[in-house]
């Protein structure tokens, strides 16, 4: 058995006087005051409006007249809150630059080649700055042994098991195992200026020390008899390594930078099973529910001296068209596939190293990684002395293999141990760079290892509502809830801080903040406020808010004995906009008003362009001359819940609402005053989504208003109102929190309080001045706790309009 690497020179460790720095995280600043300005011109109408609001937590609506934007599907980080994808990518780029600028990182060129800096940035952002990649993962090594006293391994958690009479190394010969282990998992020690660090510098290590010999001067393939002789020993090695336990710790990934000469092409499956069957059975791990990954060095035979009678000998040198026999077992033995990978080596230019075997017939289970001029810990003889400890640049697939092993440990840590080891290997192979030169599968197999890509989302991220990750789901970008204004910030605030998992195309989990899939309502747009500003005035004698004063119809029929009937589009005036029927504005409405003060209205938005489907009816009674009126109604929403819309993984919403209302008016000292109060009960409906149930909701709305004509010069109108608000209600959500290694979905139930934190109160004043040509209107609205958000700053809105009919 031989080692698959060599050393060329040594350098003692030195301590630096400075350390690398990283660009500070960016900060977002809000101006002291924001404002929006909108002007609308139509035939016979010119309007101008300005909205002013202080910059604060929640802000008001009334912005630009466009629909709310898609929610920022933010990614949860450890100490920077929840970042939108573009912000997260910016921070990941910044953190990656920080790693690339660190001296320890730069000393190991292979880390940059596999984009480890990107992977470290992901770990730091998601796990925290002080968390070392690979923490909690155990890497096993079958090798010559390890020098636990080496300064570059200071602080590492190391166990060692001696097999076949091997004793602790004394430095009389090169410690191949020490160098290999340092490439995979040496701690990051900033005090050592010339040192590098392992790919997974937070991982634990366990060394299984076996006797090894160095490479021979002439390439001599292992005979079948030699394979038979090695079977028992290899059965013991694999059994010991895979059976090792320390409490709950076990070997997750086993690095095997050892092997025999012999190109796998020259050994058949039958020969291997007959001569090496027991060892193969141990490697297959058939009874294990979580198989350890076997990472094999592909071999350094290319160009080795050979005789003409040696297989694959061309012009006196070996043409290593495939990996050696041990890493090549996966190409012949189907039960080793999925948890076995062979690794070939590249040089610093990215080309296959001159000494490295090619992937060949093992291409489907083979990966390329840096393996030349790799900086490693050195323990061994130097200039006649033994036991020298320092650094050395090393060559060989022996040092490409631990790049892969360490990378797998980083991935296992990042994905919270929720991906099985076999899934991690499949992901590493699938995300390898297979473009350009790396598209040559016979040389590079699946391509060049790309740890940055392996730790990033692949394809479309999906929110699953099924039981396993491979069941259909909904794209993250189309999954959202847009609560209606009656909910204020209630739904959003209840979800904030709750983590949920989505899965990429390869089934890997990524975690987001649930609250960022709910868009906090922005309130009415400026266009809506301008339209309301010109709405008709409440008529004192109107028996119902849905009387003909508020139905702009194409037809009205009157009969003193039979009553009056109107057909048209429903429009809500500003004074009574605080109503459940505001949810069905622009509906086609048919109203019948009887002579005795009874009124009935039926309406629907079905078929009305741009409106969500809603239908309903209202019955009201206000005897002639009475100052009081009563009304009751029903509103059915087929695709919304009090104006709330659910999309994608949130399923569908619907609602039936019953409400009662009281209307009153009176004359006081020349003022014409009125009041409208509504209370409602809503029965929500949910279907096929994360929202599994919503309790009965109670709602309220009110408006107080008064107007007075002043000296025949104009009319002053004032009002105090609360728009529709949810007073009580809860929602239950069944949210994916992660996955099992077998691919099952882990779920958690979230109970969300739907009542908003604040209560919006609008105080408005409006002046209406008749002119020779048309009418001038000036108005202002002061809004307390806009959008029912307790932390929102008050908002002023100023409106002006000139109306002229022609």
XYZ file of N, CA and C in Angstrom, residues 24-188:
495
model
N -16.696 46.756 6.393
C -17.831 46.707 7.310
C -19.131 46.508 6.556
N -20.110 45.960 7.271
C -21.408 45.738 6.654
C -22.047 47.057 6.285
N -22.760 47.080 5.181
C -23.363 48.327 4.744
C -24.579 48.646 5.599
N -24.879 49.926 5.712
C -26.016 50.366 6.488
C -26.994 51.080 5.561
N -28.271 50.898 5.841
C -29.310 51.569 5.076
C -29.833 52.728 5.903
N -29.926 53.906 5.333
C -30.378 55.088 6.055
C -31.660 55.616 5.449
N -32.504 56.146 6.311
C -33.777 56.703 5.877
C -33.723 58.221 6.020
N -34.160 58.989 5.051
C -34.151 60.442 5.187
C -35.093 60.886 6.295
N -34.889 62.109 6.775
C -35.693 62.600 7.886
C -37.156 62.732 7.503
N -37.441 62.996 6.253
C -38.827 63.177 5.835
C -38.956 62.723 4.391
N -40.073 62.077 4.081
C -40.316 61.665 2.703
C -41.596 62.297 2.215
N -41.714 62.460 0.925
C -42.939 63.029 0.394
C -43.195 62.461 -0.982
N -44.475 62.431 -1.358
C -44.854 62.013 -2.697
C -45.759 63.074 -3.298
N -45.679 63.239 -4.579
C -46.438 64.277 -5.274
C -47.085 63.649 -6.491
N -48.355 63.902 -6.653
C -49.039 63.314 -7.795
C -50.014 64.307 -8.404
N -50.034 64.337 -9.703
C -50.970 65.214 -10.415
C -51.700 64.380 -11.447
N -53.012 64.525 -11.476
C -53.831 63.761 -12.400
C -54.690 64.739 -13.187
N -54.742 64.569 -14.494
C -55.566 65.444 -15.327
C -56.512 64.589 -16.147
N -57.788 64.921 -16.098
C -58.785 64.271 -16.938
C -59.705 65.368 -17.447
N -60.592 65.012 -18.354
C -61.523 65.997 -18.913
C -62.375 66.586 -17.797
N -62.285 67.891 -17.638
C -63.085 68.555 -16.634
C -62.576 68.418 -15.223
N -61.322 67.962 -15.016
C -60.834 67.708 -13.661
C -59.327 67.882 -13.605
N -58.870 68.719 -12.682
C -57.447 68.830 -12.411
C -57.249 68.665 -10.914
N -56.375 67.741 -10.512
C -56.155 67.454 -9.102
C -54.681 67.487 -8.797
N -54.359 67.941 -7.612
C -52.981 67.937 -7.151
C -52.975 67.480 -5.707
N -52.039 66.553 -5.372
C -51.992 66.048 -4.001
C -50.558 65.852 -3.576
N -50.304 66.104 -2.294
C -48.993 65.892 -1.700
C -49.192 65.124 -0.403
N -48.370 64.097 -0.195
C -48.406 63.339 1.052
C -47.077 63.509 1.749
N -47.107 63.874 3.020
C -45.910 64.027 3.824
C -45.969 63.055 4.982
N -44.853 62.372 5.231
C -44.789 61.485 6.391
C -43.364 61.421 6.870
N -43.195 61.344 8.185
C -41.857 61.177 8.752
C -41.378 59.777 8.473
N -40.046 59.624 8.352
C -39.478 58.304 8.105
C -39.501 57.526 9.396
N -40.232 56.449 9.452
C -40.318 55.674 10.680
C -40.783 54.284 10.380
N -41.055 53.554 11.424
C -41.383 52.152 11.257
C -42.787 51.949 10.799
N -43.022 51.876 9.616
C -44.323 51.486 9.140
C -44.839 52.372 8.059
N -44.578 53.685 8.161
C -44.951 54.598 7.100
C -46.371 54.444 6.631
N -46.849 55.312 5.853
C -48.218 55.233 5.396
C -48.319 54.909 3.947
N -49.563 54.675 3.531
C -49.783 54.444 2.122
C -49.890 55.753 1.403
N -50.556 55.702 0.297
C -50.739 56.915 -0.455
C -49.538 57.288 -1.244
N -48.846 56.339 -1.776
C -47.655 56.623 -2.543
C -47.960 56.869 -3.979
N -47.663 55.925 -4.797
C -47.674 56.207 -6.205
C -48.823 55.702 -6.991
N -49.814 55.087 -6.430
C -50.924 54.633 -7.235
C -50.679 53.310 -7.891
N -49.606 52.615 -7.570
C -49.359 51.297 -8.129
C -49.610 50.251 -7.068
N -49.755 49.001 -7.506
C -50.015 47.914 -6.565
C -48.806 47.677 -5.690
N -48.988 47.085 -4.487
C -47.854 46.790 -3.626
C -46.861 45.892 -4.340
N -45.572 46.099 -4.109
C -44.577 45.278 -4.787
C -44.572 43.870 -4.250
N -43.963 42.957 -5.005
C -43.792 41.604 -4.509
C -42.979 41.642 -3.231
N -43.241 40.720 -2.283
C -42.536 40.764 -1.013
C -41.078 40.433 -1.193
N -40.193 41.074 -0.390
C -38.775 40.736 -0.448
C -38.536 39.428 0.268
N -38.346 38.361 -0.465
C -38.114 37.053 0.150
C -36.725 37.057 0.756
N -36.662 37.510 1.983
C -35.360 37.748 2.592
C -34.766 36.478 3.172
N -33.455 36.471 3.245
C -32.693 35.335 3.755
C -32.243 35.663 5.169
N -32.519 34.776 6.098
C -32.172 35.024 7.492
C -30.669 34.909 7.691
N -30.101 35.867 8.406
C -28.691 35.835 8.751
C -28.552 35.853 10.262
N -27.349 35.564 10.721
C -27.145 35.451 12.159
C -27.175 36.796 12.867
N -26.511 37.808 12.316
C -26.398 39.074 13.037
C -26.715 40.294 12.185
N -27.294 40.087 10.999
C -27.641 41.214 10.145
C -29.130 41.235 9.819
N -29.902 40.469 10.576
C -31.328 40.434 10.321
C -31.645 39.648 9.066
N -32.722 40.051 8.424
C -33.186 39.355 7.231
C -32.840 40.210 6.010
N -32.055 39.666 5.108
C -31.584 40.420 3.953
C -32.311 39.975 2.696
N -32.710 40.960 1.897
C -33.269 40.635 0.599
C -32.192 39.952 -0.247
N -32.616 39.150 -1.231
C -31.631 38.389 -1.995
C -30.485 39.214 -2.567
N -30.799 40.401 -3.126
C -29.715 41.208 -3.684
C -28.801 41.740 -2.590
N -29.375 42.085 -1.419
C -28.548 42.520 -0.301
C -27.693 41.372 0.218
N -28.313 40.190 0.286
C -27.561 39.025 0.752
C -26.388 38.736 -0.182
N -26.636 38.810 -1.486
C -25.556 38.547 -2.436
C -24.448 39.589 -2.307
N -24.838 40.842 -2.081
C -23.826 41.883 -1.881
C -22.990 41.599 -0.646
N -23.657 41.203 0.434
C -22.922 40.907 1.660
C -22.059 39.663 1.491
N -22.593 38.653 0.790
C -21.795 37.456 0.547
C -20.559 37.797 -0.279
N -20.735 38.661 -1.280
C -19.581 39.096 -2.079
C -18.564 39.809 -1.193
N -19.060 40.688 -0.328
C -18.169 41.439 0.545
C -17.424 40.516 1.502
N -18.137 39.588 2.101
C -17.496 38.656 3.035
C -16.505 37.753 2.310
N -16.855 37.343 1.085
C -15.938 36.497 0.320
C -14.643 37.242 0.019
N -14.757 38.526 -0.317
C -13.559 39.336 -0.540
C -12.726 39.384 0.726
N -13.400 39.513 1.868
C -12.683 39.529 3.129
C -11.879 38.271 3.347
N -12.442 37.130 3.012
C -11.695 35.878 3.159
C -10.529 35.812 2.178
N -10.774 36.244 0.948
C -9.703 36.177 -0.045
C -8.517 37.064 0.337
N -8.790 38.100 1.124
C -7.717 39.010 1.526
C -6.976 38.540 2.770
N -7.482 37.528 3.436
C -6.804 37.031 4.622
C -5.551 36.248 4.223
N -4.486 36.471 4.965
C -3.209 35.859 4.624
C -3.279 34.333 4.624
N -3.920 33.752 5.642
C -4.011 32.296 5.702
C -4.718 31.724 4.481
N -5.762 32.429 4.032
C -6.499 31.970 2.861
C -5.637 32.079 1.607
N -4.957 33.201 1.461
C -4.145 33.417 0.257
C -2.972 32.453 0.182
N -2.500 31.998 1.330
C -1.368 31.060 1.314
C -1.749 29.712 0.723
N -3.035 29.400 0.704
C -3.490 28.111 0.158
C -4.281 28.383 -1.110
N -3.597 28.362 -2.255
C -4.259 28.753 -3.493
C -5.461 27.876 -3.826
N -5.430 26.637 -3.368
C -6.525 25.731 -3.680
C -7.860 26.169 -3.120
N -7.840 26.923 -2.012
C -9.101 27.392 -1.436
C -9.817 28.341 -2.382
N -9.071 29.217 -3.004
C -9.673 30.130 -3.976
C -10.150 29.376 -5.208
N -9.396 28.355 -5.608
C -9.741 27.603 -6.819
C -11.071 26.870 -6.678
N -11.397 26.433 -5.467
C -12.673 25.736 -5.262
C -13.753 26.687 -4.752
N -13.442 27.999 -4.738
C -14.385 29.027 -4.292
C -14.844 28.793 -2.853
N -13.892 28.398 -2.031
C -14.205 28.201 -0.617
C -14.587 29.518 0.046
N -14.039 30.636 -0.449
C -14.377 31.930 0.134
C -15.880 32.185 0.084
N -16.512 31.784 -1.001
C -17.959 31.967 -1.128
C -18.693 31.091 -0.111
N -18.229 29.866 0.036
C -18.847 28.967 1.011
C -18.685 29.505 2.428
N -17.501 30.018 2.745
C -17.278 30.578 4.081
C -18.182 31.783 4.326
N -18.393 32.580 3.283
C -19.281 33.734 3.427
C -20.698 33.270 3.775
N -21.155 32.201 3.127
C -22.479 31.658 3.440
C -22.530 31.195 4.894
N -21.504 30.486 5.327
C -21.484 29.986 6.704
C -21.487 31.145 7.690
N -20.662 32.160 7.428
C -20.573 33.289 8.358
C -21.879 34.066 8.425
N -22.495 34.320 7.280
C -23.729 35.084 7.281
C -24.853 34.322 7.971
N -24.923 33.041 7.747
C -26.055 32.262 8.251
C -25.786 31.701 9.640
N -24.550 31.281 9.889
C -24.228 30.641 11.166
C -23.642 31.612 12.181
N -22.950 32.639 11.725
C -22.331 33.581 12.640
C -20.841 33.708 12.400
N -20.306 34.860 12.753
C -18.913 35.172 12.446
C -17.928 34.281 13.191
N -18.289 33.834 14.382
C -17.360 33.060 15.199
C -17.527 31.552 15.019
N -18.316 31.138 14.049
C -18.542 29.708 13.818
C -17.620 29.232 12.710
N -16.762 28.265 13.038
C -15.809 27.740 12.052
C -16.498 26.747 11.136
N -16.313 26.859 9.825
C -16.931 25.915 8.890
C -16.554 24.472 9.210
N -17.544 23.602 9.186
C -17.315 22.192 9.491
C -17.569 21.826 10.935
N -17.955 22.798 11.753
C -18.198 22.533 13.173
C -19.246 21.433 13.345
N -18.922 20.469 14.205
C -19.852 19.384 14.487
C -19.743 18.208 13.548
N -18.849 18.264 12.583
C -18.666 17.191 11.605
C -17.359 16.469 11.909
N -17.356 15.151 11.729
C -16.157 14.352 11.982
C -15.626 13.780 10.676
N -14.371 14.099 10.383
C -13.691 13.573 9.190
C -12.730 12.474 9.628
N -12.824 11.346 8.972
C -11.888 10.245 9.226
C -10.812 10.192 8.157
N -9.624 9.723 8.538
C -8.503 9.580 7.604
C -7.897 8.196 7.787
N -7.722 7.494 6.704
C -6.925 6.270 6.712
C -5.580 6.644 6.119
N -4.545 6.652 6.968
C -3.265 7.171 6.513
C -2.156 6.714 7.455
N -1.004 7.349 7.330
C 0.171 6.924 8.086
C 0.097 7.278 9.557
N -0.734 8.197 9.943
C -0.822 8.693 11.308
C -0.864 10.202 11.302
N -0.870 10.822 12.490
C -0.964 12.276 12.583
C -0.160 12.778 13.779
N 0.533 13.864 13.586
C 1.307 14.493 14.657
C 0.388 15.477 15.380
N -0.156 15.045 16.503
C -1.119 15.875 17.222
C -0.468 17.077 17.909
N 0.870 17.065 17.998
C 1.575 18.174 18.638
C 2.001 19.256 17.647
N 1.648 19.098 16.401
C 2.032 20.088 15.402
C 1.331 21.405 15.694
N 2.080 22.511 15.605
C 1.511 23.816 15.925
C 0.336 24.174 15.015
N 0.383 23.708 13.774
C -0.706 24.037 12.856
C -1.983 23.275 13.169
N -1.901 22.272 14.035
C -3.087 21.532 14.446
C -3.502 21.895 15.865
N -2.928 22.968 16.376
C -3.217 23.404 17.739
C -4.693 23.777 17.865
N -5.339 23.183 18.847
C -6.749 23.458 19.084
C -7.701 22.543 18.358
N -7.196 21.722 17.444
C -8.067 20.811 16.709
C -8.456 19.622 17.588
N -9.668 19.138 17.410
C -10.127 17.939 18.107
C -9.696 16.723 17.291
N -8.716 15.977 17.813
C -8.121 14.874 17.059
C -8.164 13.599 17.901
N -8.611 12.520 17.285
C -8.502 11.179 17.861
C -7.642 10.350 16.920
N -6.998 9.334 17.462
C -6.156 8.480 16.625
C -6.314 7.035 17.048
N -6.469 6.176 16.054
C -6.594 4.738 16.256
C -5.459 4.059 15.505
N -4.683 3.215 16.189
C -3.537 2.536 15.570
C -3.924 1.107 15.187
N -3.621 0.743 13.967
C -3.955 -0.576 13.444
C -2.695 -1.320 13.000
N -2.742 -2.630 13.141
C -1.699 -3.532 12.631
C -0.324 -3.218 13.207
N -0.316 -2.868 14.488
C 0.967 -2.667 15.155
C 1.613 -1.315 14.920
N 0.956 -0.421 14.251
C 1.511 0.913 14.019
C 1.569 1.673 15.351
N 2.625 2.399 15.562
C 2.763 3.236 16.753
C 2.801 4.712 16.354
N 2.769 5.553 17.368
C 2.760 6.985 17.113
C 4.006 7.401 16.335
N 3.837 8.260 15.345
C 4.956 8.686 14.513
C 5.949 9.518 15.318
N 7.251 9.333 15.009
C 8.291 10.074 15.733
C 9.035 11.071 14.856
N 8.606 11.216 13.627
C 9.239 12.180 12.742
C 10.457 11.668 12.026
N 10.705 10.369 12.101
C 11.853 9.811 11.392
C 11.573 9.667 9.900
N 10.310 9.740 9.530
C 9.926 9.725 8.117
C 8.763 10.694 7.933
N 8.574 11.081 6.706
C 7.531 12.060 6.386
C 6.170 11.538 6.839
N 5.446 12.352 7.619
C 4.107 11.985 8.075
C 3.080 12.403 7.014
N 2.828 11.497 6.121
C 1.867 11.726 5.052
C 0.494 12.074 5.620
N 0.087 11.382 6.672
C -1.230 11.616 7.256
C -1.383 13.001 7.852
N -0.296 13.524 8.464
C -0.352 14.871 9.031
C -0.617 15.902 7.939
N 0.072 15.769 6.826
C -0.121 16.719 5.714
C -1.527 16.625 5.142
N -1.994 15.390 4.927
C -3.331 15.203 4.356
C -4.393 15.800 5.272
N -4.314 15.497 6.560
C -5.320 15.980 7.507
C -5.320 17.504 7.588
N -4.141 18.117 7.485
C -4.077 19.579 7.589
C -4.769 20.252 6.411
N -4.730 19.645 5.237
C -5.405 20.224 4.069
C -6.918 20.208 4.275
N -7.422 19.168 4.902
C -8.867 19.054 5.094
C -9.366 19.903 6.236
N -8.628 19.938 7.372
C -9.255 20.479 8.580
C -8.308 21.189 9.532
N -7.132 21.635 9.110
C -6.253 22.378 10.016
C -6.945 23.659 10.466
N -6.861 24.006 11.750
C -7.495 25.236 12.238
C -6.920 26.467 11.558
N -7.707 27.528 11.591
C -7.239 28.805 11.056
C -6.509 29.547 12.183
